[in-house]
Coordinates of C-alpha atoms in Angstrom, one line a residue:
X10 CA 35.0 56.0 -15.5
X11 CA 32.2 54.3 -17.4
X12 CA 29.2 53.3 -15.3
X13 CA 28.5 49.6 -15.1
X14 CA 25.5 48.6 -17.1
X15 CA 22.6 47.2 -15.2
X16 CA 20.4 44.6 -16.8
X17 CA 16.9 44.7 -15.3
X18 CA 14.8 41.6 -15.6
X19 CA 11.6 42.0 -17.5
X20 CA 8.3 41.5 -15.6
X21 CA 6.5 38.2 -16.3
X22 CA 3.9 38.2 -19.1
X23 CA 0.6 39.5 -17.8
X24 CA 1.9 41.5 -14.8
X25 CA 1.7 44.9 -16.7
X26 CA -1.8 44.0 -18.0
X27 CA -2.9 43.2 -14.5
X28 CA -1.5 46.4 -13.1
X29 CA -3.3 48.4 -15.8
X30 CA -6.6 46.6 -15.1
X31 CA -6.3 47.2 -11.4
X32 CA -5.7 50.9 -12.0
X33 CA -8.9 51.0 -14.0
X34 CA -10.8 49.2 -11.3
X35 CA -9.5 51.7 -8.7
X36 CA -11.3 54.4 -10.7
X37 CA -14.4 52.3 -11.3
X38 CA -15.0 49.1 -9.4
X39 CA -17.8 48.1 -11.7
X40 CA -15.8 48.3 -14.9
X41 CA -16.7 44.9 -16.5
X42 CA -14.0 45.2 -19.2
X43 CA -11.3 45.9 -16.6
X44 CA -12.5 42.9 -14.5
X45 CA -12.2 40.6 -17.6
X46 CA -8.8 42.0 -18.5
X47 CA -7.7 41.4 -14.9
X48 CA -9.0 37.8 -15.0
X49 CA -7.2 37.1 -18.3
X50 CA -3.9 38.6 -16.9
X51 CA -4.2 36.5 -13.7
X52 CA -4.6 33.4 -15.8
X53 CA -1.5 34.4 -17.8
X54 CA 0.3 34.7 -14.4
X55 CA -1.1 31.2 -13.4
X56 CA -3.0 32.8 -10.5
X57 CA -6.2 30.8 -11.0
X58 CA -7.8 31.8 -7.7
X59 CA -7.5 35.5 -8.4
X60 CA -8.8 34.9 -12.0
X61 CA -11.9 33.2 -10.6
X62 CA -12.4 36.1 -8.3
X63 CA -12.2 38.7 -11.1
X64 CA -14.5 36.7 -13.4
X65 CA -16.9 36.0 -10.6
X66 CA -17.4 39.7 -9.9
X67 CA -17.8 40.4 -13.6
X68 CA -20.4 37.6 -13.9
X69 CA -22.4 39.2 -11.2
X70 CA -22.4 42.5 -13.1
X71 CA -22.9 41.1 -16.6
X72 CA -24.3 37.5 -16.4
X73 CA -24.8 37.1 -20.2
X74 CA -21.3 38.2 -21.3
X75 CA -19.7 35.5 -23.4
X76 CA -16.1 36.6 -22.6
X77 CA -16.8 36.2 -18.9
X78 CA -18.1 32.6 -19.5
X79 CA -15.0 31.8 -21.5
X80 CA -12.7 33.2 -18.8
X81 CA -14.4 31.3 -16.1
X82 CA -14.4 28.1 -18.2
X83 CA -10.6 28.4 -18.7
X84 CA -10.1 29.0 -15.0
X85 CA -12.3 26.1 -14.0
X86 CA -10.4 23.8 -16.4
X87 CA -7.1 24.7 -14.8
X88 CA -8.6 24.2 -11.3
X89 CA -9.7 20.7 -12.2
X90 CA -13.5 21.5 -12.4
X91 CA -14.0 20.3 -16.0
X92 CA -17.7 19.5 -15.8
X93 CA -18.5 23.1 -14.8
X94 CA -16.0 24.3 -17.4
X95 CA -17.7 22.4 -20.3
X96 CA -21.0 24.0 -19.3
X97 CA -19.4 27.4 -19.5
X98 CA -17.7 26.7 -22.8
X99 CA -21.1 25.8 -24.3
X100 CA -22.5 29.0 -22.8
X101 CA -19.7 31.1 -24.4
X102 CA -20.3 29.4 -27.7
X103 CA -24.0 30.3 -27.6
X104 CA -22.9 33.9 -26.7
X105 CA -20.9 34.2 -30.0
X106 CA -17.4 33.0 -29.1
X107 CA -16.1 30.9 -32.0
X108 CA -15.2 27.3 -31.3
X109 CA -11.7 27.8 -32.8
X110 CA -11.0 30.5 -30.3
X111 CA -11.5 28.2 -27.3
X112 CA -10.7 24.8 -28.9
X113 CA -7.4 24.2 -27.1
X114 CA -8.7 24.9 -23.6
X115 CA -12.0 23.2 -24.3
X116 CA -10.2 20.1 -25.6
X117 CA -8.3 19.9 -22.3
X118 CA -11.6 20.0 -20.4
X119 CA -12.9 17.1 -22.4
X120 CA -9.7 15.1 -21.6
X121 CA -10.2 15.9 -17.9
X122 CA -13.6 14.1 -18.0
X123 CA -12.3 11.2 -20.0
X124 CA -13.7 12.1 -23.4
X125 CA -10.6 11.8 -25.5
X126 CA -12.4 11.6 -28.8
X127 CA -13.9 15.1 -28.5
X128 CA -10.7 16.4 -27.0
X129 CA -8.6 15.3 -30.0
X130 CA -11.0 16.9 -32.5
X131 CA -10.7 20.2 -30.7
X132 CA -6.9 19.9 -30.4
X133 CA -6.6 19.4 -34.2
X134 CA -8.9 22.4 -34.8
X135 CA -6.6 24.6 -32.5
X136 CA -3.5 23.3 -34.3
X137 CA -5.0 24.2 -37.7
X138 CA -5.6 27.7 -36.4
X139 CA -1.9 28.1 -35.3
X140 CA -1.9 27.0 -31.7
X141 CA 1.4 26.6 -29.8
X142 CA 3.4 23.4 -28.9
X143 CA 1.5 22.9 -25.7
X144 CA -1.6 21.9 -27.7
X145 CA 0.4 19.5 -29.7
X146 CA 1.7 17.9 -26.5
X147 CA -1.9 17.7 -25.1
X148 CA -3.0 16.0 -28.4
X149 CA -0.3 13.4 -28.1
X150 CA -1.1 12.7 -24.5
X151 CA -4.8 12.3 -25.4
X152 CA -3.9 9.8 -28.2
X153 CA -1.9 7.8 -25.7
X154 CA -4.9 7.8 -23.3
X155 CA -7.1 6.4 -26.1
X156 CA -4.5 3.7 -26.9
X157 CA -3.4 5.2 -30.3
X158 CA 0.3 4.7 -30.0
X159 CA 1.1 5.3 -33.6
X160 CA -0.7 8.6 -33.6
X161 CA 0.9 9.5 -30.3
X162 CA 4.4 9.0 -31.7
X163 CA 3.7 10.8 -34.9
X164 CA 2.2 13.9 -33.1
X165 CA 5.2 14.2 -30.8
X166 CA 7.9 13.5 -33.4
X167 CA 8.4 17.2 -34.6
X168 CA 8.8 18.3 -31.0
X169 CA 11.3 15.6 -30.1
X170 CA 13.3 16.4 -33.2
X171 CA 13.6 20.0 -32.0
X172 CA 14.8 18.8 -28.6
X173 CA 11.7 20.0 -26.7
X174 CA 12.2 19.0 -23.1
X175 CA 8.4 19.3 -22.4
X176 CA 7.9 17.0 -25.3
X177 CA 10.1 14.3 -23.8
X178 CA 8.2 14.7 -20.5
X179 CA 4.9 14.1 -22.4
X180 CA 6.4 11.1 -24.2
X181 CA 7.4 9.6 -20.8
X182 CA 3.9 10.0 -19.5
X183 CA 2.4 8.7 -22.7
X184 CA 4.5 5.6 -22.7
X185 CA 3.6 5.0 -19.0
X186 CA -0.1 5.3 -19.9
X187 CA 0.4 2.8 -22.8
X188 CA 1.9 0.3 -20.4
X189 CA 5.6 0.7 -21.4
X190 CA 6.6 1.7 -17.9
X191 CA 10.3 0.9 -18.1
X192 CA 10.8 2.8 -21.3
X193 CA 9.0 5.8 -19.7
X194 CA 11.2 5.6 -16.6
X195 CA 14.3 5.5 -18.8
X196 CA 13.3 8.6 -20.7
X197 CA 12.7 10.4 -17.3
X198 CA 16.2 9.4 -16.1
X199 CA 17.9 10.4 -19.3
X200 CA 16.2 13.7 -20.1
X201 CA 15.4 15.1 -16.7
X202 CA 17.6 16.2 -13.7
X203 CA 18.1 13.4 -11.3
X204 CA 16.1 15.0 -8.5
X205 CA 13.1 15.5 -10.7
X206 CA 13.4 12.1 -12.3
X207 CA 13.5 10.4 -8.9
X208 CA 10.3 12.2 -7.9
X209 CA 8.4 11.5 -11.1
X210 CA 9.3 7.8 -11.4
X211 CA 6.8 6.5 -8.8
X212 CA 4.0 8.4 -10.6
X213 CA 5.0 6.9 -13.9
X214 CA 4.7 3.4 -12.4
X215 CA 1.1 4.2 -11.3
X216 CA -0.2 5.6 -14.6
X217 CA -1.8 2.4 -15.8
X218 CA -3.9 2.2 -12.7
X219 CA -5.5 5.7 -13.2
X220 CA -8.7 6.4 -15.0
X221 CA -8.5 8.3 -18.3
X222 CA -9.5 11.5 -16.6
X223 CA -6.9 11.1 -13.9
X224 CA -4.2 10.3 -16.6
X225 CA -5.0 13.5 -18.4
X226 CA -4.8 15.5 -15.2
X227 CA -1.5 13.9 -14.3
X228 CA 0.1 14.3 -17.7
X229 CA -1.3 17.8 -18.7
X230 CA -1.6 19.5 -15.3
X231 CA 0.8 17.6 -13.2
X232 CA -1.9 16.7 -10.7
X233 CA -1.9 13.1 -9.3
X234 CA -4.9 11.8 -7.3
X235 CA -4.7 10.8 -3.6
X236 CA -3.8 7.2 -2.9
X237 CA -7.4 6.4 -1.8
X238 CA -8.7 7.8 -5.1
X239 CA -6.5 6.0 -7.6
X240 CA -8.6 4.4 -10.3
X241 CA -11.8 6.2 -9.1
X242 CA -13.2 9.4 -10.6
X243 CA -15.1 11.9 -8.4
X244 CA -18.9 11.9 -8.7
X245 CA -19.3 14.6 -11.3
X246 CA -16.8 13.2 -13.7
X247 CA -18.1 9.6 -13.2
X248 CA -21.6 10.8 -14.0
X249 CA -20.5 12.6 -17.2
X250 CA -21.5 10.7 -20.4
X251 CA -18.8 11.2 -23.1
X252 CA -19.4 10.9 -26.8
X253 CA -19.2 7.6 -28.6
X254 CA -15.7 6.0 -28.3
X255 CA -13.2 6.3 -31.1
X256 CA -12.4 3.4 -33.4
X257 CA -9.0 3.1 -31.9
X258 CA -9.1 0.6 -29.0
X259 CA -7.4 1.2 -25.6
X260 CA -4.1 -0.4 -24.9
X261 CA -5.5 -2.6 -22.3
X262 CA -8.6 -3.8 -24.2
X263 CA -9.3 -7.5 -24.2
X264 CA -9.5 -9.6 -27.3
X265 CA -13.1 -10.6 -27.9
X266 CA -13.8 -13.5 -30.3
X267 CA -16.3 -13.0 -33.1
X268 CA -18.7 -15.4 -34.8
X269 CA -20.4 -18.5 -33.6
X270 CA -18.7 -20.8 -31.1
X271 CA -17.0 -23.8 -32.5
X272 CA -18.6 -27.2 -31.7
X273 CA -21.3 -29.5 -32.9
X274 CA -23.9 -28.3 -35.4
X275 CA -26.5 -31.0 -34.7
X276 CA -28.8 -28.6 -32.8
X277 CA -28.5 -25.1 -34.3
X278 CA -31.9 -24.1 -33.0
X279 CA -30.9 -24.4 -29.4
X280 CA -27.8 -22.3 -29.9
X281 CA -29.9 -19.5 -31.5
X282 CA -32.0 -19.2 -28.5
X283 CA -29.3 -17.3 -26.7
X284 CA -25.6 -16.6 -27.1
X285 CA -24.9 -17.4 -23.5
X286 CA -26.8 -20.7 -23.4
X287 CA -25.5 -21.8 -26.8
X288 CA -21.9 -21.2 -25.8
X289 CA -22.4 -23.1 -22.6
X290 CA -23.9 -26.1 -24.4
X291 CA -21.1 -26.2 -26.9
X292 CA -18.5 -26.2 -24.2
X293 CA -20.4 -28.8 -22.2
X294 CA -20.6 -31.2 -25.2
X295 CA -17.0 -30.8 -26.1
X296 CA -15.7 -31.5 -22.7
X297 CA -18.0 -34.3 -21.7
X298 CA -18.2 -36.3 -24.9
X299 CA -15.7 -38.9 -23.8
X300 CA -17.6 -39.9 -20.7
X301 CA -19.6 -43.1 -20.6
X302 CA -23.3 -43.6 -20.8
X303 CA -23.5 -44.2 -17.1
X304 CA -21.9 -40.8 -16.3
X305 CA -24.6 -39.1 -18.4
X306 CA -27.3 -41.1 -16.8
X307 CA -26.1 -40.2 -13.3
X308 CA -25.8 -36.6 -14.2
X309 CA -29.4 -36.6 -15.6
X310 CA -30.7 -38.3 -12.5
X311 CA -29.6 -35.3 -10.3
X312 CA -31.7 -32.8 -12.2
X313 CA -35.4 -32.1 -12.2
X314 CA -37.9 -33.5 -14.7
X315 CA -37.8 -30.4 -17.0
X316 CA -34.2 -30.9 -18.2
X317 CA -35.4 -31.8 -21.8
X318 CA -37.4 -28.5 -22.0
X319 CA -34.4 -26.4 -20.8
X320 CA -31.6 -28.0 -22.8
X321 CA -33.1 -29.8 -25.9
X322 CA -29.8 -29.9 -27.7
X323 CA -28.2 -31.9 -24.9
X324 CA -31.0 -34.4 -24.8
X325 CA -30.9 -35.0 -28.5
X326 CA -27.1 -35.5 -28.4
X327 CA -27.4 -38.0 -25.6
X328 CA -30.1 -40.1 -27.2
X329 CA -28.7 -40.2 -30.7
X330 CA -25.7 -42.6 -30.6
X331 CA -26.8 -46.2 -31.2
X332 CA -23.8 -47.8 -29.4
X333 CA -24.9 -50.5 -26.9
X334 CA -25.4 -49.4 -23.3
X335 CA -22.7 -50.3 -20.8
X336 CA -23.2 -53.4 -18.7
X337 CA -25.2 -52.9 -15.6
X338 CA -23.2 -52.5 -12.4
X339 CA -23.2 -55.2 -9.7
X340 CA -26.5 -55.6 -8.0
X341 CA -26.9 -53.4 -4.9
X342 CA -29.8 -53.1 -2.4
X343 CA -33.0 -51.9 -3.8
X344 CA -33.0 -48.8 -1.7
X345 CA -29.8 -47.6 -3.5
X346 CA -31.2 -48.2 -7.0
X347 CA -34.4 -46.3 -6.3
X348 CA -32.3 -43.1 -5.6
X349 CA -29.9 -43.3 -8.6
X350 CA -31.7 -44.6 -11.7
X351 CA -34.5 -42.4 -13.1
X352 CA -37.5 -43.8 -15.0
X353 CA -36.5 -44.8 -18.6
X354 CA -38.4 -42.7 -21.2
X355 CA -39.9 -44.2 -24.4
X356 CA -37.2 -42.6 -26.5
X357 CA -34.5 -44.1 -24.5
X358 CA -36.1 -47.6 -24.8
X359 CA -36.3 -47.4 -28.6
X360 CA -32.7 -46.1 -28.9
X361 CA -31.2 -48.9 -26.8
X362 CA -30.6 -52.3 -28.4
X363 CA -32.2 -55.5 -27.2
X364 CA -30.5 -57.0 -24.2
X365 CA -29.6 -60.6 -23.6
X366 CA -31.0 -62.6 -20.8
X367 CA -27.7 -62.3 -19.0
X368 CA -27.9 -58.5 -19.0
X369 CA -31.6 -58.1 -18.1
X370 CA -32.0 -56.1 -15.0
X371 CA -33.3 -58.0 -11.9
X372 CA -35.9 -56.5 -9.8
X373 CA -34.4 -57.0 -6.4
X374 CA -37.5 -55.5 -4.7
X375 CA -39.5 -58.7 -5.6
X376 CA -37.0 -61.3 -4.2
X377 CA -37.7 -62.8 -0.9
X378 CA -35.2 -62.0 1.8
X379 CA -34.1 -64.8 4.2
X380 CA -33.7 -63.4 7.7
X381 CA -31.7 -65.3 10.5
X382 CA -33.6 -66.5 13.5
X383 CA -33.6 -64.0 16.4
X384 CA -31.3 -65.0 19.3
X385 CA -32.9 -66.0 22.6
X386 CA -33.7 -63.2 25.0
X387 CA -31.0 -62.4 27.6
X388 CA -31.9 -62.9 31.3
X389 CA -32.9 -59.7 33.1
X390 CA -30.1 -58.1 35.1
X391 CA -30.2 -58.4 38.9
X392 CA -32.0 -55.5 40.7
X393 CA -29.7 -52.8 42.2
X394 CA -29.1 -52.8 45.9
X395 CA -31.5 -50.5 47.9
X396 CA -30.1 -47.0 48.6
X397 CA -29.4 -46.2 52.2
X398 CA -30.0 -42.7 53.6
X399 CA -27.5 -40.7 55.8
X400 CA -29.7 -41.2 58.9
X401 CA -30.0 -44.9 58.3
X402 CA -26.2 -45.3 57.7
X403 CA -25.3 -43.7 61.1
X404 CA -28.3 -45.1 63.1
X405 CA -26.0 -47.5 65.1
X406 CA -23.7 -44.7 66.3
X407 CA -26.1 -43.3 68.8
X408 CA -24.5 -41.9 72.1
X409 CA -25.1 -43.7 75.4
X410 CA -28.0 -42.4 77.4
X411 CA -25.7 -41.3 80.3
X412 CA -23.3 -39.3 78.0
X413 CA -23.5 -35.5 78.0
X414 CA -23.1 -33.3 74.9
X415 CA -22.1 -30.2 76.8
X416 CA -18.4 -29.1 76.5
X417 CA -16.2 -29.6 79.5
X418 CA -14.7 -26.7 81.3
X419 CA -11.7 -25.2 79.6
X420 CA -12.3 -27.0 76.4
X421 CA -11.5 -25.3 73.1
X422 CA -14.0 -25.2 70.3
X423 CA -11.8 -26.1 67.3
X424 CA -14.6 -25.5 64.9
X425 CA -14.3 -21.7 65.6
X426 CA -10.6 -21.7 64.6
X427 CA -9.9 -20.3 61.1
X428 CA -7.0 -22.2 59.6
X429 CA -5.0 -20.1 57.1
X430 CA -4.8 -22.0 53.8
X431 CA -2.3 -21.4 51.0
X432 CA -3.9 -19.9 47.9
X433 CA -2.4 -20.1 44.4
X434 CA -2.0 -16.8 42.7
X435 CA -4.2 -16.5 39.6
X436 CA -2.3 -16.7 36.3
X437 CA -1.6 -13.4 34.5
X438 CA -4.1 -12.7 31.7
X439 CA -2.8 -13.5 28.3
X440 CA -1.5 -10.7 26.1
X441 CA -4.5 -9.3 24.3
X442 CA -4.6 -8.4 20.6
X443 CA -3.4 -4.8 20.0
X444 CA -3.1 -2.7 16.9
X445 CA 0.0 -0.8 15.8
X446 CA 1.6 0.9 12.8
X447 CA 4.9 -0.7 11.8
X448 CA 7.4 2.0 10.6
X449 CA 10.7 0.1 10.4
X450 CA 12.5 -3.2 11.0
X451 CA 16.0 -4.0 12.2
X452 CA 18.1 -6.2 14.4
X453 CA 19.8 -3.6 16.5
X454 CA 17.5 -2.1 19.1
X455 CA 19.7 1.0 19.6
X456 CA 19.6 1.7 15.9
X457 CA 15.8 1.3 16.0
X458 CA 15.8 4.0 18.7
X459 CA 17.6 6.4 16.3
X460 CA 15.1 5.5 13.6
X461 CA 12.2 6.2 15.9
X462 CA 13.4 9.7 16.6
X463 CA 14.0 10.4 12.9
X464 CA 10.6 9.1 11.9
X465 CA 8.8 10.9 14.7
X466 CA 10.2 14.2 13.5
X467 CA 9.3 13.5 9.8
X468 CA 5.8 12.3 10.6
X469 CA 4.6 16.0 11.0
X470 CA 2.6 15.1 14.1
X471 CA 0.8 12.1 12.7
X472 CA 2.4 9.9 15.4
X473 CA 2.1 12.5 18.2
X474 CA 1.6 10.9 21.6
X475 CA 2.3 7.4 20.3
X476 CA 5.0 5.3 21.9
X477 CA 7.6 3.0 20.4
X478 CA 7.4 -0.7 20.8
X479 CA 9.2 -3.7 19.3
X480 CA 8.0 -7.2 18.5
X481 CA 10.3 -10.1 17.5
X482 CA 10.2 -10.9 13.8
X483 CA 12.4 -13.9 13.0
X484 CA 16.0 -12.7 13.5
X485 CA 14.9 -9.0 13.4
X486 CA 12.5 -6.8 15.2
X487 CA 9.5 -4.8 14.2
X488 CA 9.5 -1.1 15.2
X489 CA 5.9 -0.3 16.1
X490 CA 4.0 2.9 16.9
X491 CA 0.8 2.7 19.0
X492 CA -1.2 1.1 20.2
X493 CA -4.3 2.3 18.3
X494 CA -7.9 1.6 19.4
X495 CA -8.8 -0.5 16.4
X496 CA -7.3 -1.9 13.2
X497 CA -9.3 0.7 11.2
X498 CA -7.6 3.5 13.1
X499 CA -4.2 2.0 12.4
X500 CA -5.0 1.8 8.7
X501 CA -6.1 5.4 8.6
X502 CA -2.8 6.4 10.2
X503 CA -0.9 4.4 7.6
X504 CA -2.8 6.3 4.8
X505 CA -1.9 9.7 6.4
X506 CA 1.7 8.7 6.8
X507 CA 2.0 7.5 3.2
X508 CA 0.6 10.8 2.0
X509 CA 3.6 12.7 3.6
X510 CA 6.2 10.1 2.4
X511 CA 6.5 7.9 5.5
X512 CA 6.4 4.2 4.5
X513 CA 4.4 2.1 6.9
X514 CA 1.7 -0.5 7.2
X515 CA -0.8 -1.8 9.8
X516 CA 0.2 -4.6 12.2
X517 CA -2.0 -6.4 14.8
X518 CA -0.3 -8.6 17.4
X519 CA -1.7 -12.1 17.9
X520 CA -3.3 -13.0 21.2
X521 CA -0.5 -13.9 23.6
X522 CA 2.2 -12.3 21.5
X523 CA 4.5 -10.1 23.6
X524 CA 5.2 -6.6 22.5
X525 CA 8.0 -4.8 24.3
X526 CA 8.4 -1.0 24.9
X527 CA 11.5 0.4 23.2
X528 CA 14.0 1.3 26.0
X529 CA 14.7 5.0 26.2
X530 CA 12.3 6.0 23.5
X531 CA 10.0 9.0 24.1
X532 CA 6.6 9.4 22.6
X533 CA 6.6 11.0 19.1
X534 CA 6.5 14.8 19.3
X535 CA 3.7 17.1 18.1
X536 CA 4.0 18.7 14.7
X537 CA 6.0 21.9 14.6
X538 CA 3.9 24.9 14.1
X539 CA 4.9 26.9 11.1
X540 CA 6.4 30.3 11.6
X541 CA 4.0 31.7 9.0
X542 CA 0.6 30.1 9.3
X543 CA -2.1 30.4 6.7
X544 CA -4.0 33.7 7.2
X545 CA -6.7 35.8 5.5
X546 CA -6.1 39.2 4.0
X547 CA -7.5 41.9 1.8
X548 CA -5.4 42.8 -1.2
X549 CA -5.7 46.5 -2.1
X550 CA -2.9 47.1 -4.6
X551 CA 0.1 45.5 -6.4
X552 CA 3.5 46.8 -7.6
X553 CA 7.2 46.1 -7.9
X554 CA 8.5 49.1 -5.9
X555 CA 7.8 48.7 -2.2
X556 CA 8.4 52.4 -1.6
X557 CA 5.7 53.3 -4.0
X558 CA 3.4 50.7 -2.3
X559 CA 4.0 52.6 0.9
X560 CA 2.7 55.7 -0.7
X561 CA -0.3 53.8 -2.1
X562 CA -1.0 52.5 1.4
X563 CA -1.1 56.0 2.9
X564 CA -3.5 57.2 0.2
X565 CA -5.8 54.2 0.5
X566 CA -5.8 54.3 4.3
X567 CA -6.9 58.0 4.3
X568 CA -9.7 57.1 1.8
X569 CA -10.8 54.1 4.0
X570 CA -11.9 56.5 6.8
X571 CA -10.4 54.3 9.5
X572 CA -11.6 51.0 8.2
X573 CA -7.9 49.8 7.8
X574 CA -6.6 51.1 11.1
X575 CA -4.1 48.6 12.7
X576 CA -4.5 46.4 9.6
X577 CA -1.2 47.0 7.8
X578 CA 0.5 47.6 5.6
X579 CA 1.9 44.2 4.7
X580 CA 3.4 42.8 1.5
X581 CA 4.0 39.4 0.0
X582 CA 6.0 38.5 -3.1
X583 CA 3.9 37.8 -6.2
X584 CA 6.1 36.8 -9.1
X585 CA 8.2 39.8 -10.0
X586 CA 5.8 42.1 -8.2
X587 CA 4.3 42.4 -4.7
X588 CA 0.8 42.3 -3.2
X589 CA -0.2 45.1 -0.8
X590 CA -2.2 43.5 1.9
X591 CA -4.4 44.6 4.9
X592 CA -5.1 42.3 7.7
X593 CA -4.9 39.6 8.9
X594 CA -8.6 38.8 9.4
X595 CA -10.0 36.1 11.5
X596 CA -11.8 34.3 8.7
X597 CA -12.5 34.5 5.0
X598 CA -16.0 35.9 5.8
X599 CA -14.4 38.7 7.8
X600 CA -12.1 39.5 4.8
X601 CA -15.0 39.5 2.4
X602 CA -17.0 41.8 4.6
X603 CA -14.1 44.3 4.6
X604 CA -13.9 44.0 0.8
X605 CA -17.6 45.0 0.6
X606 CA -17.1 47.9 3.0
X607 CA -14.1 49.2 1.1
X608 CA -16.1 48.9 -2.2
X609 CA -18.7 51.2 -0.7
X610 CA -15.9 53.8 -0.1
X611 CA -14.7 53.5 -3.6
X612 CA -11.6 51.3 -2.8
X613 CA -11.1 48.2 -5.0
X614 CA -9.8 45.1 -3.3
X615 CA -10.3 41.3 -3.1
X616 CA -9.6 38.6 -0.6
X617 CA -6.3 36.7 -0.4
X618 CA -5.4 33.7 1.8
X619 CA -1.7 33.1 2.3
X620 CA -0.5 29.5 2.3
X621 CA 1.0 27.8 5.3
X622 CA 4.7 28.8 5.5
X623 CA 4.3 31.7 3.1
X624 CA 6.2 34.7 4.5
X625 CA 4.2 37.9 4.9
X626 CA 6.4 41.0 5.5
X627 CA 5.6 44.2 7.2
X628 CA 6.0 47.2 4.8
X629 CA 8.3 49.7 6.4

């Protein structure tokens, strides 16, 4: 019988290089070249944290090594620390690294700080040197961010003609950035699996609200900002000053008119005094020209006496027309005229035509005023009756002299008897204002109970201890969680719930509004603790064969002189290989202390923190 052929999968690119570098480090922990090779291999395996660790150790041993600066810059770019990365790229260039060798990664760092112009220059340099399709996709995305739709389409066209799926993904993000959201969503639905398209669609609809740096991180790295940070860069990126903007305008740039504003040319000197004031005067003259002279006079009367010095063009325009003044309004009391009509200047008197006698103003202040005779004084009112005191009022009710004020025998003192009186119960206090988080609505209260249990489980403990309430809302009911101590606390809970995919919003009941507990509903449960919490370890080796890792552990444990007693061995999957771990340790500091101790014994290792839910197995 012929044996069945076994096809063994090839290890991922970089795993063999990393293994070789770790073997060299096991022989010499201060081998700078081995640390650089290990960092480069970790970047190839997309383990950015490990790469930063390797390059950081190499930097401590050789601070001026340009290869180390370049490796750290690449790692910082992928870990979204572009400002630090750009500093290291410049340091690597001063150390002798050619700009073409790092153009692709450096261009991405420029995009991540919002400097699309510098990024595109470097992308083109990398493509001229033979860079791969990823650089072409990044160039197209950068062109979309800068608003160059024509360049974006031309750059992506060769990839789309080849059926490159990543190119279609970049086109979807680029169209969303350019504001063509529906076209972007259609591409995602047509070219991606349904599950991925449904997850990516909400992000496409938010792309126009992001900053250029956030758009680059979302399109190139797949990293979307938190809800609270949408449209706001962090401090370092916001403080970065990019190069001069490209000539291509952004897609959302406003149309700005050029040249002088249209309008009267009678007073060019006034318009040259300032663009803002000239434009304001032109608009004022165009919109107010149809009003009467009286309107202009009343408007001038409300201003101070320095109007002519502030707006000379307006004064000249008002005094120039020789049309006759409108007739005077009907006479009014002199007090009213004194507040409305200002003193007439000499220029106004010369410009106005002569008035007829019928239209001459009348000085009402000089006319005698005929007053009616005062009425005769009214007779004084009669005086009020004298007030009588209590003693005077009961003066005639004195007892006879032979009467006795002492109580008789057997008499009852009724003044000592306390008569029970009926008291009205105080009204119940009105329902106070309370703050809740609304998580659902519905008409059927039983169905809302089912919704409450489902939402409480999916809230991951964010509603822990909160009870369920309902409040009438038209023909339906609100399902509420709470109460919260303040409206701000409710809004913070809404933000945390939206971050884990639970749709909700804050709700505050009005004073006097009844809110009813949901029958049979229990408070929301606490978050389930993961079976594999995040813990801290020391990685001492890697390999694909777990049996061989067991041999490595026994050799390393003997060399550690008891430092690793009761600390392993443990393994965790790492791509196609496995990490050999010692631990767990109580904190990252404790793990780093163990790394330093092992280093003194000639054992190479570095810290590793497992993610929450990541399974760590015991090596048999």
